[in-house]
């Protein structure tokens, strides 16, 4: 049973989470709940801002950046059928496949994890904290500049 025993870190995290609920601030204190509570409009505003900056930085890139409506992939055991509405950043390229775009994003620092649908790479800002957005923009800018000469 020792392998099933909860350790001190798990108990501390559980205590902090329960205390946050007791105070009535879980959507502010718990990152996953904060992300789930974001409205489609909030995500869309962030996505528009990010894509505008990206297009200004790399106006001649062959990287096609668009916004499209979609559903967030919450998944996991607690919410496999939960799919809140969102706005996705869609990436495509005239000569790079979606798999190659995704590969390059995963090799960036920090790695960017995205999903592929209809030969487009999709990024959901619901999973990107505001303080991480600058790093995402840097990785996308690097990808756009790489795509000019198609070298990894």
PDB file of C-alpha atoms in Angstrom:
ATOM      1  CA  UNK A   1       0.000   0.000   0.000  1.00  0.00           C
ATOM      2  CA  UNK A   2       3.021   2.265   0.339  1.00  0.00           C
ATOM      3  CA  UNK A   3       2.931   2.991  -3.420  1.00  0.00           C
ATOM      4  CA  UNK A   4      -0.664   4.222  -3.078  1.00  0.00           C
ATOM      5  CA  UNK A   5       0.030   6.500  -0.115  1.00  0.00           C
ATOM      6  CA  UNK A   6      -0.269  10.239  -0.797  1.00  0.00           C
ATOM      7  CA  UNK A   7       2.984  12.162  -0.318  1.00  0.00           C
ATOM      8  CA  UNK A   8       3.520  15.526   1.402  1.00  0.00           C
ATOM      9  CA  UNK A   9       3.607  17.510  -1.861  1.00  0.00           C
ATOM     10  CA  UNK A  10       0.258  16.115  -2.958  1.00  0.00           C
ATOM     11  CA  UNK A  11      -1.256  16.920   0.432  1.00  0.00           C
ATOM     12  CA  UNK A  12       0.159  20.465   0.314  1.00  0.00           C
ATOM     13  CA  UNK A  13      -1.263  21.024  -3.179  1.00  0.00           C
ATOM     14  CA  UNK A  14      -4.636  19.647  -2.109  1.00  0.00           C
ATOM     15  CA  UNK A  15      -4.639  21.882   0.976  1.00  0.00           C
ATOM     16  CA  UNK A  16      -3.828  24.982  -1.091  1.00  0.00           C
ATOM     17  CA  UNK A  17      -6.560  24.143  -3.591  1.00  0.00           C
ATOM     18  CA  UNK A  18      -9.174  23.556  -0.901  1.00  0.00           C
ATOM     19  CA  UNK A  19      -8.141  26.770   0.869  1.00  0.00           C
ATOM     20  CA  UNK A  20      -8.593  28.652  -2.407  1.00  0.00           C
ATOM     21  CA  UNK A  21     -12.121  27.247  -2.719  1.00  0.00           C
ATOM     22  CA  UNK A  22     -12.859  28.186   0.885  1.00  0.00           C
ATOM     23  CA  UNK A  23     -11.790  31.791   0.168  1.00  0.00           C
ATOM     24  CA  UNK A  24     -13.918  31.808  -2.993  1.00  0.00           C
ATOM     25  CA  UNK A  25     -10.967  32.500  -5.306  1.00  0.00           C
ATOM     26  CA  UNK A  26     -10.328  29.209  -7.148  1.00  0.00           C
ATOM     27  CA  UNK A  27     -10.723  30.740 -10.619  1.00  0.00           C
ATOM     28  CA  UNK A  28      -7.980  33.223  -9.766  1.00  0.00           C
ATOM     29  CA  UNK A  29      -5.649  30.893  -7.819  1.00  0.00           C
ATOM     30  CA  UNK A  30      -5.888  27.582  -9.709  1.00  0.00           C
ATOM     31  CA  UNK A  31      -4.405  27.891 -13.228  1.00  0.00           C
ATOM     32  CA  UNK A  32      -6.467  25.070 -14.749  1.00  0.00           C
ATOM     33  CA  UNK A  33      -9.728  26.555 -13.461  1.00  0.00           C
ATOM     34  CA  UNK A  34      -8.684  30.010 -14.657  1.00  0.00           C
ATOM     35  CA  UNK A  35      -8.018  28.626 -18.156  1.00  0.00           C
ATOM     36  CA  UNK A  36     -11.334  26.784 -18.243  1.00  0.00           C
ATOM     37  CA  UNK A  37     -13.190  29.932 -17.155  1.00  0.00           C
ATOM     38  CA  UNK A  38     -11.814  32.105 -19.997  1.00  0.00           C
ATOM     39  CA  UNK A  39     -14.502  33.257 -22.404  1.00  0.00           C
ATOM     40  CA  UNK A  40     -14.247  32.863 -26.159  1.00  0.00           C
ATOM     41  CA  UNK A  41     -14.139  36.674 -26.420  1.00  0.00           C
ATOM     42  CA  UNK A  42     -11.152  36.947 -24.061  1.00  0.00           C
ATOM     43  CA  UNK A  43      -9.251  34.319 -26.023  1.00  0.00           C
ATOM     44  CA  UNK A  44     -10.187  35.940 -29.332  1.00  0.00           C
ATOM     45  CA  UNK A  45      -8.841  39.336 -28.198  1.00  0.00           C
ATOM     46  CA  UNK A  46      -5.528  37.777 -27.176  1.00  0.00           C
ATOM     47  CA  UNK A  47      -5.328  35.757 -30.408  1.00  0.00           C
ATOM     48  CA  UNK A  48      -6.008  38.837 -32.573  1.00  0.00           C
ATOM     49  CA  UNK A  49      -3.332  40.816 -30.789  1.00  0.00           C
ATOM     50  CA  UNK A  50      -0.776  38.031 -31.091  1.00  0.00           C
ATOM     51  CA  UNK A  51      -1.435  37.386 -34.793  1.00  0.00           C
ATOM     52  CA  UNK A  52      -1.299  41.106 -35.634  1.00  0.00           C
ATOM     53  CA  UNK A  53       2.111  41.413 -33.976  1.00  0.00           C
ATOM     54  CA  UNK A  54       3.329  38.254 -35.718  1.00  0.00           C
ATOM     55  CA  UNK A  55       2.202  39.501 -39.137  1.00  0.00           C
ATOM     56  CA  UNK A  56       3.926  42.857 -38.521  1.00  0.00           C
ATOM     57  CA  UNK A  57       7.174  41.118 -37.548  1.00  0.00           C
ATOM     58  CA  UNK A  58       7.201  38.774 -40.558  1.00  0.00           C
ATOM     59  CA  UNK A  59       5.212  40.388 -43.376  1.00  0.00           C
ATOM     60  CA  UNK A  60       6.958  38.390 -46.156  1.00  0.00           C
ATOM     61  CA  UNK A  61       6.720  34.986 -44.519  1.00  0.00           C
ATOM     62  CA  UNK A  62       5.080  32.068 -46.286  1.00  0.00           C
ATOM     63  CA  UNK A  63       3.513  31.123 -42.970  1.00  0.00           C
ATOM     64  CA  UNK A  64      -0.249  31.586 -43.206  1.00  0.00           C
ATOM     65  CA  UNK A  65      -1.674  32.691 -39.861  1.00  0.00           C
ATOM     66  CA  UNK A  66      -5.442  32.888 -39.406  1.00  0.00           C
ATOM     67  CA  UNK A  67      -7.999  32.793 -36.632  1.00  0.00           C
ATOM     68  CA  UNK A  68     -10.794  30.260 -36.639  1.00  0.00           C
ATOM     69  CA  UNK A  69     -13.526  29.269 -34.261  1.00  0.00           C
ATOM     70  CA  UNK A  70     -13.242  25.935 -32.589  1.00  0.00           C
ATOM     71  CA  UNK A  71     -13.472  23.939 -29.408  1.00  0.00           C
ATOM     72  CA  UNK A  72     -10.874  23.525 -26.698  1.00  0.00           C
ATOM     73  CA  UNK A  73      -9.723  19.980 -26.062  1.00  0.00           C
ATOM     74  CA  UNK A  74     -10.087  19.626 -22.303  1.00  0.00           C
ATOM     75  CA  UNK A  75      -9.967  15.847 -22.231  1.00  0.00           C
ATOM     76  CA  UNK A  76      -8.656  13.794 -19.321  1.00  0.00           C
ATOM     77  CA  UNK A  77     -10.697  11.651 -16.989  1.00  0.00           C
ATOM     78  CA  UNK A  78     -12.617  14.524 -15.430  1.00  0.00           C
ATOM     79  CA  UNK A  79     -13.850  16.204 -18.614  1.00  0.00           C
ATOM     80  CA  UNK A  80     -13.630  14.011 -21.723  1.00  0.00           C
ATOM     81  CA  UNK A  81     -16.858  15.447 -23.130  1.00  0.00           C
ATOM     82  CA  UNK A  82     -16.132  19.076 -22.174  1.00  0.00           C
ATOM     83  CA  UNK A  83     -15.287  21.254 -25.189  1.00  0.00           C
ATOM     84  CA  UNK A  84     -15.635  24.994 -24.446  1.00  0.00           C
ATOM     85  CA  UNK A  85     -15.848  27.343 -27.434  1.00  0.00           C
ATOM     86  CA  UNK A  86     -12.603  29.081 -28.321  1.00  0.00           C
ATOM     87  CA  UNK A  87     -10.758  30.898 -31.087  1.00  0.00           C
ATOM     88  CA  UNK A  88      -7.764  29.017 -32.454  1.00  0.00           C
ATOM     89  CA  UNK A  89      -4.646  30.328 -34.143  1.00  0.00           C
ATOM     90  CA  UNK A  90      -4.343  28.353 -37.365  1.00  0.00           C
ATOM     91  CA  UNK A  91      -0.948  27.892 -39.021  1.00  0.00           C
ATOM     92  CA  UNK A  92      -0.342  26.615 -42.545  1.00  0.00           C
ATOM     93  CA  UNK A  93       2.484  27.007 -45.032  1.00  0.00           C
ATOM     94  CA  UNK A  94       2.805  26.893 -48.798  1.00  0.00           C
ATOM     95  CA  UNK A  95       5.688  24.386 -48.748  1.00  0.00           C
ATOM     96  CA  UNK A  96       5.817  22.912 -45.216  1.00  0.00           C
ATOM     97  CA  UNK A  97       3.430  20.235 -44.059  1.00  0.00           C
ATOM     98  CA  UNK A  98       1.447  20.584 -40.854  1.00  0.00           C
ATOM     99  CA  UNK A  99       3.592  17.791 -39.385  1.00  0.00           C
ATOM    100  CA  UNK A 100       6.764  19.754 -40.172  1.00  0.00           C
ATOM    101  CA  UNK A 101       5.354  22.954 -38.662  1.00  0.00           C
ATOM    102  CA  UNK A 102       4.360  21.026 -35.545  1.00  0.00           C
ATOM    103  CA  UNK A 103       7.801  19.357 -35.372  1.00  0.00           C
ATOM    104  CA  UNK A 104       9.569  22.729 -35.534  1.00  0.00           C
ATOM    105  CA  UNK A 105       7.311  24.156 -32.821  1.00  0.00           C
ATOM    106  CA  UNK A 106       8.051  21.206 -30.542  1.00  0.00           C
ATOM    107  CA  UNK A 107      11.784  21.707 -31.088  1.00  0.00           C
ATOM    108  CA  UNK A 108      11.560  25.382 -30.118  1.00  0.00           C
ATOM    109  CA  UNK A 109      12.566  26.547 -26.673  1.00  0.00           C
ATOM    110  CA  UNK A 110      10.287  26.270 -24.833  1.00  0.00           C
ATOM    111  CA  UNK A 111       8.541  23.533 -26.817  1.00  0.00           C
ATOM    112  CA  UNK A 112       5.150  24.517 -28.234  1.00  0.00           C
ATOM    113  CA  UNK A 113       2.545  21.735 -28.199  1.00  0.00           C
ATOM    114  CA  UNK A 114      -0.229  22.164 -30.747  1.00  0.00           C
ATOM    115  CA  UNK A 115      -2.703  19.949 -32.552  1.00  0.00           C
ATOM    116  CA  UNK A 116      -3.291  19.292 -36.237  1.00  0.00           C
ATOM    117  CA  UNK A 117      -6.658  19.383 -37.983  1.00  0.00           C
ATOM    118  CA  UNK A 118      -7.383  19.634 -41.713  1.00  0.00           C
ATOM    119  CA  UNK A 119      -3.666  20.015 -42.525  1.00  0.00           C
ATOM    120  CA  UNK A 120      -3.375  23.047 -40.233  1.00  0.00           C
ATOM    121  CA  UNK A 121      -1.574  23.425 -36.940  1.00  0.00           C
ATOM    122  CA  UNK A 122      -3.911  24.803 -34.278  1.00  0.00           C
ATOM    123  CA  UNK A 123      -2.861  26.691 -31.160  1.00  0.00           C
ATOM    124  CA  UNK A 124      -5.408  27.340 -28.427  1.00  0.00           C
ATOM    125  CA  UNK A 125      -4.491  30.308 -26.226  1.00  0.00           C
ATOM    126  CA  UNK A 126      -6.711  28.845 -23.508  1.00  0.00           C
ATOM    127  CA  UNK A 127      -3.648  26.726 -22.673  1.00  0.00           C
ATOM    128  CA  UNK A 128      -1.171  29.625 -22.785  1.00  0.00           C
ATOM    129  CA  UNK A 129      -0.828  31.792 -19.699  1.00  0.00           C
ATOM    130  CA  UNK A 130      -0.541  35.533 -20.435  1.00  0.00           C
ATOM    131  CA  UNK A 131       3.014  35.543 -19.072  1.00  0.00           C
ATOM    132  CA  UNK A 132       3.930  32.794 -21.579  1.00  0.00           C
ATOM    133  CA  UNK A 133       2.529  34.644 -24.581  1.00  0.00           C
ATOM    134  CA  UNK A 134       5.798  36.505 -25.326  1.00  0.00           C
ATOM    135  CA  UNK A 135       7.651  33.182 -25.592  1.00  0.00           C
ATOM    136  CA  UNK A 136       4.963  31.819 -27.919  1.00  0.00           C
ATOM    137  CA  UNK A 137       5.216  34.922 -30.090  1.00  0.00           C
ATOM    138  CA  UNK A 138       9.001  34.554 -30.228  1.00  0.00           C
ATOM    139  CA  UNK A 139       8.727  30.895 -31.284  1.00  0.00           C
ATOM    140  CA  UNK A 140       6.155  31.736 -33.970  1.00  0.00           C
ATOM    141  CA  UNK A 141       8.291  34.636 -35.218  1.00  0.00           C
ATOM    142  CA  UNK A 142      11.274  32.295 -35.424  1.00  0.00           C
ATOM    143  CA  UNK A 143       9.170  29.752 -37.319  1.00  0.00           C
ATOM    144  CA  UNK A 144       8.000  32.449 -39.741  1.00  0.00           C
ATOM    145  CA  UNK A 145      11.578  33.580 -40.386  1.00  0.00           C
ATOM    146  CA  UNK A 146      12.721  29.951 -40.803  1.00  0.00           C
ATOM    147  CA  UNK A 147       9.988  29.309 -43.323  1.00  0.00           C
ATOM    148  CA  UNK A 148      11.431  31.970 -45.616  1.00  0.00           C
ATOM    149  CA  UNK A 149      14.294  29.626 -46.452  1.00  0.00           C
ATOM    150  CA  UNK A 150      12.631  26.371 -45.268  1.00  0.00           C
ATOM    151  CA  UNK A 151      15.516  25.299 -43.053  1.00  0.00           C
ATOM    152  CA  UNK A 152      14.868  23.943 -39.556  1.00  0.00           C
TER     153      UNK A 152
END
